[in-house]
Amino acid sequence: MTVAGLMQQRDLAIIDIIRFAAAAHPTREIVSRNVDEPLWRYDYARCFTRVAQAANMLAAHGVKSGDRVSSLAWNAHRHFELFFAVPGIGAVLHTANPRLPDEHLIFTINHAASRVLLLDRNMAEIVERIRDRLETVEHVIMLSDAERSLPGYTGYEQAIADQPKIFEWPRFSENSGAFLCYTSGTTGDPKGVLYSHRSVVLHGMAGGLSGAMGFSAFDVVMPCQSLYHATAWGLPFAGAINGVKFVLPCDKYDGASLQELISSEGVTFSGGVPTIWTMYLDHLARTGGNPETLKRVIIGGSAVPRDMAVAFDRLGVTVQQIWGMTETSPLGVVSTPTPALAELGRDDEQEQIWTRQGRMQFGIEIEIVDEDGAPLPHDGEASGALLVRGPWVLERYFRSDVSACDADGWFDTGDIATIDRFGFMRITDRKKDVIKSGGEWISSIDLENAAAGCPGVKVAAVVGVHHPKWEERPILLVEPLEGADLTESAITDYLASRIAKWWLPDRILFGPVPMTATGKIDKKVIRDAHRDILRG
Ligand code: ADP
């Protein structure tokens, strides 16, 4: 029998993060671009006031504890306010992903059963397309200033203007749901991952640690990973806990736009998928610019190319690779130095850091196992299924009756990895049949099914191969029916009306499709044969 601890049982709550930032760092700035609006600039104190007004506004629209609210929005200050206002009232913010094909987007909003949808101005086109098919949405609110809200929408600024500047924030269990993020990194319909207040706060605290993102109140943080993508890797929370200045780029991720913000706002830290940094480095190379105040970038979502890390290093910027997934909130491992690595000497240390996804972090256990589930040695050689466990790893998907974990609480990530004696993990392959292009998933199975429907196709196989800008792009191998007269353009035309444009394969090849002994398409053989087909 243990003895009960005698400390306060104060439930962890997301609203306390912004309340703290407003009290401890009231004048620290938040600067935001917005769709077609001048730069917005305020501080944590004003932000907290507006968070209260937004909460009052949502309550006036009937949003209650436990309800879901969807956003279709970029990295801008009003979306940031919703990150605190919605969970603050005990409701759940579903950050819908505008890059999803319409069918999936509609599925997620209906599955979430959201009562309110808040959108950025340039999402109106999407909303017009799908609005009739949203089954539960009662109110649609536009996240724009008073003058620019489009007809037919309630404007956010008008709606909050007369609301009280305080809100009676309720206290509730820290296990209550707070954010609903759907992942399409699996087969079938997107799956909802419901973060709790407890998981978000713990993840935010851990994210700021020196072995992870290592924030201080002097940092100026520009999140370039989308707020709708696993809460921008928890940056809003890790940053506010540490009182950083935030610079929000809205939807402008081209190199010139980022450089302008870095230079004018003194950005010291940024993060995003490799594609963004490819564009940024290209911009610097073309303009002869330098990263100025930028000191660190955290890169993940796909493997960081070694050349990218080297290029940043030459410019005096430290690259920290991160690995994670929506199911892990998403922080899993981060590549930061250790004394044991330093003993190897600078070259080996750098090599280790540049070529591994990262090292173990307190709060998330990682393990690799063989096909029978037996643990493999952490020798940097043995590779196996990567399992994770911890307070910010999902237990089951939203609306699912079954656990997504095994009896010991391990969640199988679908990645294949090694772990070395220093505790660094390296992804070597992926079990799941999905392709990651510029940080977004393409289902190879959906693409194959679409292609298989094209008249004259006998078998269609899709694999992802390396692409210099998008990291990975799909290529399609088609085995035609005997006598069929198939051309690349006929297949492209057929696919164009059935899938999102950015899903179209970069290359269509014709030939026999290799099969495994069990009659499955042998993707490994196809991938190996065409590995370099899209390299520049
Ligand atoms: P996120 O939104 O963080 O990209 P997803 O759930 O969409 O999360 O994707 C998670 C998957 O992305 C991982 O299981 C892995 O396959 C891949 N991934 C994420 N980070 C890395 C990385 N640093 N290197 C290689 N693959 C990565």
XYZ file of C-alpha atoms and ligand atoms in Angstrom:
563
model
C 0.000 0.000 0.000
C 1.317 3.424 -0.854
C 0.769 6.559 1.197
C -1.351 9.275 -0.385
C 0.634 12.343 -1.393
C -0.508 15.539 0.243
C -0.089 18.010 -2.566
C -2.812 19.961 -4.339
C -4.819 18.106 -6.922
C -5.029 21.010 -9.339
C -5.977 19.728 -12.764
C -3.747 20.797 -15.621
C -5.604 23.221 -17.898
C -4.602 24.808 -21.181
C -6.122 28.165 -20.231
C -3.549 28.405 -17.426
C -0.789 28.600 -20.038
C -2.025 31.824 -21.585
C -3.134 33.148 -18.180
C 0.427 32.579 -16.976
C 1.993 34.200 -20.058
C -0.271 37.245 -19.643
C 0.720 37.563 -15.986
C 4.435 36.779 -16.253
C 5.235 38.198 -19.696
C 2.419 40.726 -20.256
C 4.271 42.927 -22.736
C 5.948 40.156 -24.764
C 4.709 40.491 -28.299
C 2.715 38.340 -30.663
C 3.032 39.547 -34.247
C 0.865 38.078 -36.956
C 0.340 38.207 -40.659
C -3.251 37.736 -41.757
C -4.997 37.111 -45.035
C -5.037 40.481 -46.882
C -4.633 42.509 -43.683
C -1.843 44.679 -42.324
C 0.558 43.129 -39.798
C -1.116 42.606 -36.424
C 0.882 43.295 -33.269
C -0.147 42.865 -29.645
C 1.081 41.260 -26.443
C 0.175 38.351 -24.167
C -1.889 40.611 -21.881
C -4.107 41.772 -24.755
C -4.169 38.341 -26.236
C -5.565 36.918 -22.990
C -8.266 39.606 -22.950
C -9.288 38.720 -26.474
C -9.219 35.009 -25.604
C -11.852 35.809 -22.951
C -13.881 37.782 -25.488
C -13.675 34.907 -27.966
C -14.825 32.480 -25.263
C -17.774 34.739 -24.439
C -18.587 35.006 -28.132
C -18.532 31.213 -28.587
C -20.677 30.755 -25.490
C -23.133 33.282 -26.961
C -23.267 31.068 -30.053
C -24.300 28.176 -27.842
C -20.931 26.427 -27.505
C -20.846 24.469 -24.275
C -18.415 22.260 -22.463
C -17.818 19.072 -24.485
C -18.945 20.594 -27.796
C -16.686 20.547 -30.817
C -15.671 23.586 -32.821
C -13.777 23.328 -36.126
C -11.246 25.763 -37.509
C -10.064 26.033 -41.088
C -7.303 28.494 -40.536
C -3.641 29.374 -40.936
C -0.949 30.420 -38.475
C -2.394 33.749 -37.452
C -3.393 35.455 -34.225
C -7.138 34.774 -34.264
C -6.523 31.067 -34.726
C -3.971 31.293 -31.904
C -6.674 32.849 -29.683
C -9.001 29.931 -30.431
C -6.247 27.565 -29.253
C -6.950 28.848 -25.743
C -10.562 30.081 -25.888
C -12.087 26.816 -27.124
C -10.407 24.433 -24.655
C -10.777 27.161 -22.017
C -14.554 26.737 -22.003
C -14.207 22.966 -21.946
C -14.982 22.527 -25.632
C -12.768 20.787 -28.194
C -11.031 22.525 -31.084
C -10.921 20.414 -34.216
C -8.212 21.943 -36.370
C -9.395 20.867 -39.809
C -6.766 20.384 -42.496
C -7.543 22.438 -45.628
C -5.115 20.329 -47.668
C -7.276 17.239 -47.345
C -9.331 16.225 -50.364
C -12.917 17.554 -49.947
C -14.329 14.124 -49.121
C -11.905 13.689 -46.229
C -12.406 17.227 -44.989
C -16.184 16.788 -44.912
C -15.708 13.451 -43.200
C -13.589 14.973 -40.424
C -15.949 17.882 -39.662
C -18.981 15.572 -39.623
C -17.134 12.958 -37.592
C -16.138 15.635 -35.095
C -19.802 16.795 -35.110
C -18.692 20.401 -34.828
C -21.338 23.028 -34.068
C -19.308 26.021 -35.153
C -16.828 26.435 -37.999
C -14.346 29.322 -37.993
C -12.444 29.981 -41.192
C -9.847 32.286 -42.626
C -11.018 34.514 -45.448
C -9.290 32.562 -48.194
C -10.857 29.290 -47.011
C -14.260 30.597 -48.134
C -13.927 28.849 -51.472
C -13.518 25.477 -49.754
C -16.384 26.180 -47.355
C -18.720 27.206 -50.200
C -17.942 23.891 -51.877
C -18.598 21.708 -48.841
C -21.055 23.704 -46.718
C -24.191 21.831 -47.833
C -22.661 18.570 -46.734
C -21.701 19.629 -43.211
C -24.281 17.909 -41.047
C -23.807 19.529 -37.668
C -22.414 23.025 -38.261
C -24.838 25.724 -37.040
C -22.638 28.831 -37.255
C -19.878 29.828 -39.631
C -17.591 32.624 -38.473
C -14.941 34.366 -40.526
C -11.583 35.072 -38.875
C -11.055 38.476 -40.420
C -11.209 42.102 -39.393
C -14.511 43.975 -39.504
C -14.082 45.471 -42.990
C -12.949 42.335 -44.739
C -15.460 39.733 -43.570
C -17.295 38.396 -46.609
C -21.087 38.659 -46.952
C -22.927 35.646 -45.583
C -20.483 35.146 -42.697
C -20.406 36.406 -39.134
C -17.203 38.426 -38.739
C -15.005 37.416 -35.776
C -14.074 41.000 -34.896
C -17.672 42.219 -34.869
C -18.675 39.156 -32.907
C -16.124 39.645 -30.125
C -16.119 43.477 -30.036
C -18.827 43.912 -27.409
C -18.079 40.802 -25.409
C -16.864 41.080 -21.793
C -13.099 41.009 -21.367
C -13.217 38.433 -18.624
C -14.586 34.920 -18.646
C -15.343 32.683 -15.688
C -13.010 29.899 -16.782
C -14.476 26.648 -15.496
C -12.295 24.016 -13.786
C -12.721 20.449 -14.974
C -10.812 17.196 -15.207
C -7.416 17.440 -16.863
C -8.372 14.347 -18.832
C -11.051 16.297 -20.721
C -10.611 16.530 -24.487
C -9.104 19.759 -25.838
C -7.917 19.316 -29.459
C -9.077 16.943 -32.125
C -6.498 16.363 -34.871
C -7.167 13.957 -37.705
C -4.385 12.015 -39.308
C -4.539 10.629 -42.805
C -1.210 8.906 -42.273
C -3.029 5.588 -42.166
C -5.217 3.740 -44.621
C -8.967 4.296 -44.821
C -10.814 7.318 -43.450
C -8.843 9.914 -41.497
C -8.611 9.020 -37.819
C -9.199 11.476 -34.979
C -6.681 11.888 -32.186
C -8.205 13.651 -29.187
C -5.606 15.428 -27.071
C -6.502 16.111 -23.452
C -5.631 19.139 -21.319
C -3.219 16.941 -19.424
C -1.457 15.656 -22.542
C -1.207 19.139 -24.091
C 0.186 20.791 -20.956
C 2.709 18.027 -20.238
C 3.744 17.968 -23.892
C 4.102 21.776 -23.876
C 6.254 21.703 -20.752
C 8.443 18.927 -22.159
C 8.753 20.603 -25.553
C 10.455 23.644 -24.073
C 13.123 21.666 -22.199
C 16.722 22.249 -23.160
C 17.070 18.701 -24.530
C 14.105 19.373 -26.797
C 13.378 22.834 -28.226
C 15.178 24.618 -25.409
C 13.188 27.864 -25.243
C 14.021 30.924 -23.216
C 12.061 34.145 -22.786
C 14.537 35.769 -25.197
C 13.484 33.550 -28.087
C 11.491 34.892 -30.996
C 9.616 31.920 -32.400
C 8.092 31.690 -35.869
C 6.088 28.456 -36.264
C 6.053 27.400 -39.924
C 4.458 24.059 -39.217
C 0.716 24.524 -39.537
C -1.391 25.140 -36.469
C -3.760 22.568 -37.955
C -1.019 19.939 -38.030
C -0.805 18.435 -34.547
C -1.071 21.957 -33.008
C 2.087 23.094 -34.826
C 4.043 20.516 -32.821
C 2.817 22.110 -29.581
C 4.750 25.322 -30.200
C 1.929 27.649 -29.063
C 2.053 25.985 -25.652
C 5.789 25.344 -25.263
C 6.399 28.932 -26.436
C 3.832 30.642 -24.184
C 5.006 28.637 -21.156
C 8.436 30.163 -21.768
C 7.245 33.659 -22.635
C 8.696 33.724 -26.148
C 7.764 36.363 -28.690
C 5.652 34.789 -31.425
C 5.806 35.702 -35.091
C 2.978 34.092 -37.056
C 3.469 33.850 -40.839
C -0.176 33.091 -41.762
C -0.088 31.178 -45.064
C 3.028 32.751 -46.584
C 5.846 30.212 -46.460
C 7.868 31.202 -49.498
C 11.496 32.080 -48.839
C 11.134 35.834 -49.382
C 8.148 36.150 -47.025
C 9.896 34.221 -44.283
C 13.098 36.210 -44.682
C 11.163 39.460 -44.397
C 9.688 38.406 -41.043
C 12.991 37.001 -39.738
C 14.677 40.250 -40.542
C 12.002 42.678 -39.363
C 11.000 40.819 -36.184
C 14.331 39.299 -35.140
C 13.202 35.671 -35.336
C 15.632 33.352 -33.509
C 13.821 30.026 -33.810
C 11.596 28.469 -36.408
C 10.260 25.068 -37.363
C 8.626 23.272 -40.242
C 8.780 20.449 -42.761
C 11.881 20.096 -44.990
C 10.078 21.493 -48.065
C 9.780 24.931 -46.459
C 13.472 24.996 -45.651
C 14.401 23.870 -49.152
C 12.551 26.953 -50.435
C 14.135 29.176 -47.810
C 17.697 28.020 -48.489
C 17.071 28.414 -52.187
C 15.919 31.980 -51.590
C 19.067 32.786 -49.604
C 21.260 31.235 -52.303
C 19.557 33.257 -55.043
C 19.562 36.566 -53.192
C 22.897 36.193 -51.392
C 21.010 36.773 -48.135
C 21.826 35.317 -44.736
C 19.595 34.080 -41.914
C 20.369 37.162 -39.781
C 19.005 36.569 -36.258
C 17.857 33.002 -36.926
C 19.822 30.630 -34.694
C 17.881 27.342 -34.681
C 15.387 25.540 -36.860
C 13.518 22.439 -35.898
C 12.708 20.240 -38.856
C 10.526 17.154 -39.008
C 7.532 15.532 -40.618
C 9.931 13.865 -43.056
C 13.598 13.001 -42.773
C 15.934 15.989 -42.821
C 18.288 15.679 -45.799
C 21.884 15.755 -44.551
C 22.732 18.475 -47.086
C 20.097 20.713 -45.588
C 21.582 20.388 -42.117
C 25.053 21.097 -43.528
C 23.808 24.141 -45.467
C 22.225 25.606 -42.338
C 25.324 24.826 -40.292
C 27.461 26.824 -42.761
C 25.075 29.740 -42.272
C 25.442 29.519 -38.494
C 22.005 27.987 -37.904
C 21.628 24.840 -35.803
C 19.259 22.232 -37.197
C 17.379 20.100 -34.720
C 15.575 17.190 -36.289
C 12.348 16.094 -34.661
C 10.373 12.942 -35.209
C 6.788 12.571 -34.183
C 3.303 11.942 -35.389
C -0.204 13.226 -34.765
C -0.703 10.249 -32.451
C 2.227 11.415 -30.287
C 1.057 15.049 -29.938
C 3.539 15.016 -31.905
C 6.813 15.273 -29.980
C 8.679 11.958 -30.013
C 12.426 12.424 -30.281
C 14.601 15.483 -30.907
C 18.219 15.549 -32.021
C 20.118 17.552 -29.446
C 23.710 16.992 -28.296
C 24.797 15.078 -25.205
C 28.170 14.856 -23.414
C 28.541 11.246 -24.579
C 28.268 12.412 -28.180
C 30.590 15.354 -27.642
C 33.307 12.883 -26.631
C 33.232 11.533 -30.185
C 34.607 14.836 -31.466
C 32.788 17.547 -33.396
C 32.662 15.754 -36.767
C 31.209 12.504 -35.457
C 28.901 14.357 -33.145
C 27.508 16.395 -36.021
C 27.196 13.345 -38.217
C 25.231 11.581 -35.520
C 22.927 14.539 -35.020
C 22.390 15.177 -38.701
C 21.570 11.614 -39.627
C 19.330 10.554 -36.737
C 15.747 11.603 -36.092
C 16.605 12.406 -32.508
C 17.168 11.127 -29.036
C 14.889 9.880 -26.317
C 12.918 12.505 -24.416
C 11.601 12.183 -20.897
C 7.873 11.466 -21.026
C 7.860 9.328 -24.128
C 9.313 5.838 -24.162
C 10.470 4.336 -27.432
C 11.245 0.710 -28.245
C 11.986 -1.362 -31.326
C 10.732 -4.922 -31.745
C 11.043 -7.768 -34.232
C 8.138 -9.452 -36.030
C 7.286 -11.488 -32.944
C 7.205 -8.411 -30.752
C 10.523 -9.212 -29.031
C 12.659 -6.168 -28.146
C 15.712 -5.637 -30.346
C 19.132 -4.460 -29.173
C 19.845 -0.747 -29.094
C 22.997 -1.129 -31.149
C 22.219 1.168 -34.064
C 22.138 -1.880 -36.373
C 19.037 -3.917 -35.553
C 15.941 -2.353 -37.051
C 12.366 -3.130 -36.138
C 8.869 -1.751 -35.605
C 9.021 1.450 -33.593
C 6.719 1.466 -30.562
C 5.962 4.432 -28.304
C 4.281 4.904 -24.950
C 3.633 7.845 -22.649
C 1.159 10.424 -21.345
C 0.945 12.274 -24.662
C 0.619 9.172 -26.868
C -2.899 8.230 -27.984
C -4.724 5.358 -26.331
C -7.517 5.005 -28.903
C -8.847 6.973 -31.850
C -11.864 9.264 -31.477
C -15.143 7.303 -31.475
C -13.312 3.971 -31.449
C -14.240 1.297 -28.920
C -10.929 -0.467 -29.093
C -7.517 0.479 -27.829
C -4.927 1.340 -30.471
C -2.205 -0.022 -28.173
C -1.088 -3.470 -27.081
C -1.641 -4.891 -23.601
C 1.470 -3.136 -22.288
C 0.343 0.238 -23.617
C 2.695 0.356 -26.614
C 1.476 2.090 -29.764
C 2.941 0.822 -33.038
C 3.950 3.872 -35.082
C 4.127 2.122 -38.462
C 7.729 3.308 -38.772
C 10.766 1.041 -38.841
C 13.758 2.265 -36.883
C 17.043 1.587 -35.151
C 18.040 2.868 -31.708
C 21.713 3.238 -30.890
C 23.689 3.066 -27.656
C 23.388 6.836 -27.232
C 19.573 6.602 -27.245
C 19.300 8.102 -30.742
C 16.608 6.768 -33.033
C 16.872 6.553 -36.817
C 13.949 5.864 -39.118
C 14.993 3.351 -41.761
C 11.681 2.565 -43.445
C 7.938 2.870 -43.177
C 5.400 0.058 -42.887
C 2.379 2.209 -43.619
C 1.388 2.551 -47.235
C 1.302 6.318 -47.440
C 3.436 8.909 -49.169
C 4.437 12.177 -47.578
C 4.648 15.085 -49.964
C 5.599 18.465 -48.511
C 4.389 17.359 -45.095
C 0.996 16.094 -46.277
C -0.118 12.523 -46.802
C -1.104 10.912 -50.076
C -2.722 7.504 -49.735
C -0.995 5.157 -52.161
C -3.932 2.776 -51.808
C -6.534 5.398 -52.771
C -4.352 6.426 -55.682
C -3.930 2.808 -56.782
C -7.658 2.208 -56.543
C -8.354 5.279 -58.645
C -5.799 4.216 -61.276
C -7.031 0.629 -61.290
C -10.428 1.942 -62.429
C -8.964 3.421 -65.606
C -10.041 1.373 -68.643
C -7.177 -0.811 -69.876
C -5.356 -1.044 -66.534
C -4.707 -4.555 -65.238
C -2.711 -3.721 -62.093
C -1.709 -0.326 -60.737
C 1.012 0.126 -58.124
C 1.945 3.385 -56.439
C 5.104 4.036 -54.449
C 6.679 7.150 -52.997
C 10.170 8.085 -54.163
C 12.502 10.863 -53.149
C 11.858 14.297 -54.651
C 14.283 17.216 -54.242
C 11.610 19.731 -53.220
C 8.640 17.752 -51.861
C 10.749 15.064 -50.129
C 8.518 12.348 -51.522
C 6.237 12.129 -54.551
C 4.123 9.286 -55.936
C 5.018 7.395 -59.064
C 2.613 4.972 -60.695
C 3.535 1.675 -62.298
C 0.829 0.333 -64.606
C 0.552 -3.141 -66.044
C -1.905 -2.821 -68.950
C -4.451 -5.435 -69.930
C -3.370 -7.419 -72.937
C -3.895 -5.468 -76.113
C -4.881 -2.275 -74.280
C -3.543 0.892 -75.811
C -2.800 2.944 -72.713
C -0.966 6.258 -72.684
C 0.351 8.385 -69.853
C -1.949 11.270 -70.766
C -5.033 9.030 -70.891
C -4.331 7.878 -67.338
C -3.606 11.409 -66.127
C -6.847 12.675 -67.668
C -8.734 9.848 -66.032
C -7.201 10.531 -62.611
C -7.506 14.319 -62.786
C -11.242 14.337 -62.153
C -11.054 11.732 -59.398
C -8.287 12.824 -57.052
C -6.839 16.069 -55.677
C -4.537 17.664 -58.241
C -1.490 17.467 -55.986
C -1.990 13.702 -55.685
C -1.350 13.140 -59.430
C 1.696 10.886 -59.845
C 4.880 12.615 -60.971
C 5.683 9.767 -63.311
C 3.674 6.972 -64.905
C 5.614 3.881 -65.949
C 4.414 0.852 -67.847
C 5.517 -2.735 -67.257
C 4.875 -5.856 -65.230
C 4.066 -5.184 -61.566
C 6.252 -7.371 -59.297
C 4.359 -9.469 -56.749
C 5.416 -11.061 -53.457
C 5.049 -14.754 -52.689
C 1.743 -14.019 -50.989
C 0.402 -12.255 -54.063
C 0.800 -8.684 -52.798
C 2.347 -5.931 -54.853
C 6.032 -5.916 -53.976
C 6.498 -2.232 -53.253
C 10.041 -2.670 -52.034
C 11.177 -3.975 -55.428
C 9.430 -1.090 -57.223
C 10.863 1.478 -54.830
C 14.379 0.086 -55.156
C 14.200 0.045 -58.956
C 13.030 3.655 -59.226
C 14.528 5.227 -56.113
C 16.330 7.973 -58.041
C 13.867 8.590 -60.839
C 12.867 12.080 -59.627
C 16.213 13.270 -58.362
C 17.139 16.593 -59.947
P 3.115 15.253 -38.476
O 1.915 16.070 -38.557
O 3.948 15.539 -37.264
O 3.913 15.179 -39.745
P 1.856 12.783 -39.089
O 1.071 11.951 -38.155
O 1.205 13.414 -40.246
O 2.558 13.812 -38.170
O 3.099 11.950 -39.650
C 3.914 11.194 -38.816
C 4.867 10.365 -39.647
O 5.715 11.219 -40.411
C 5.804 9.501 -38.859
O 5.202 8.299 -38.419
C 6.920 9.276 -39.868
O 6.569 8.278 -40.812
C 6.988 10.614 -40.575
N 7.984 11.479 -39.943
C 7.789 12.464 -39.045
N 8.959 13.048 -38.703
C 9.921 12.417 -39.385
C 11.355 12.540 -39.451
N 12.033 13.462 -38.772
N 12.008 11.690 -40.280
C 11.357 10.750 -40.990
N 10.026 10.583 -40.970
C 9.310 11.398 -40.174
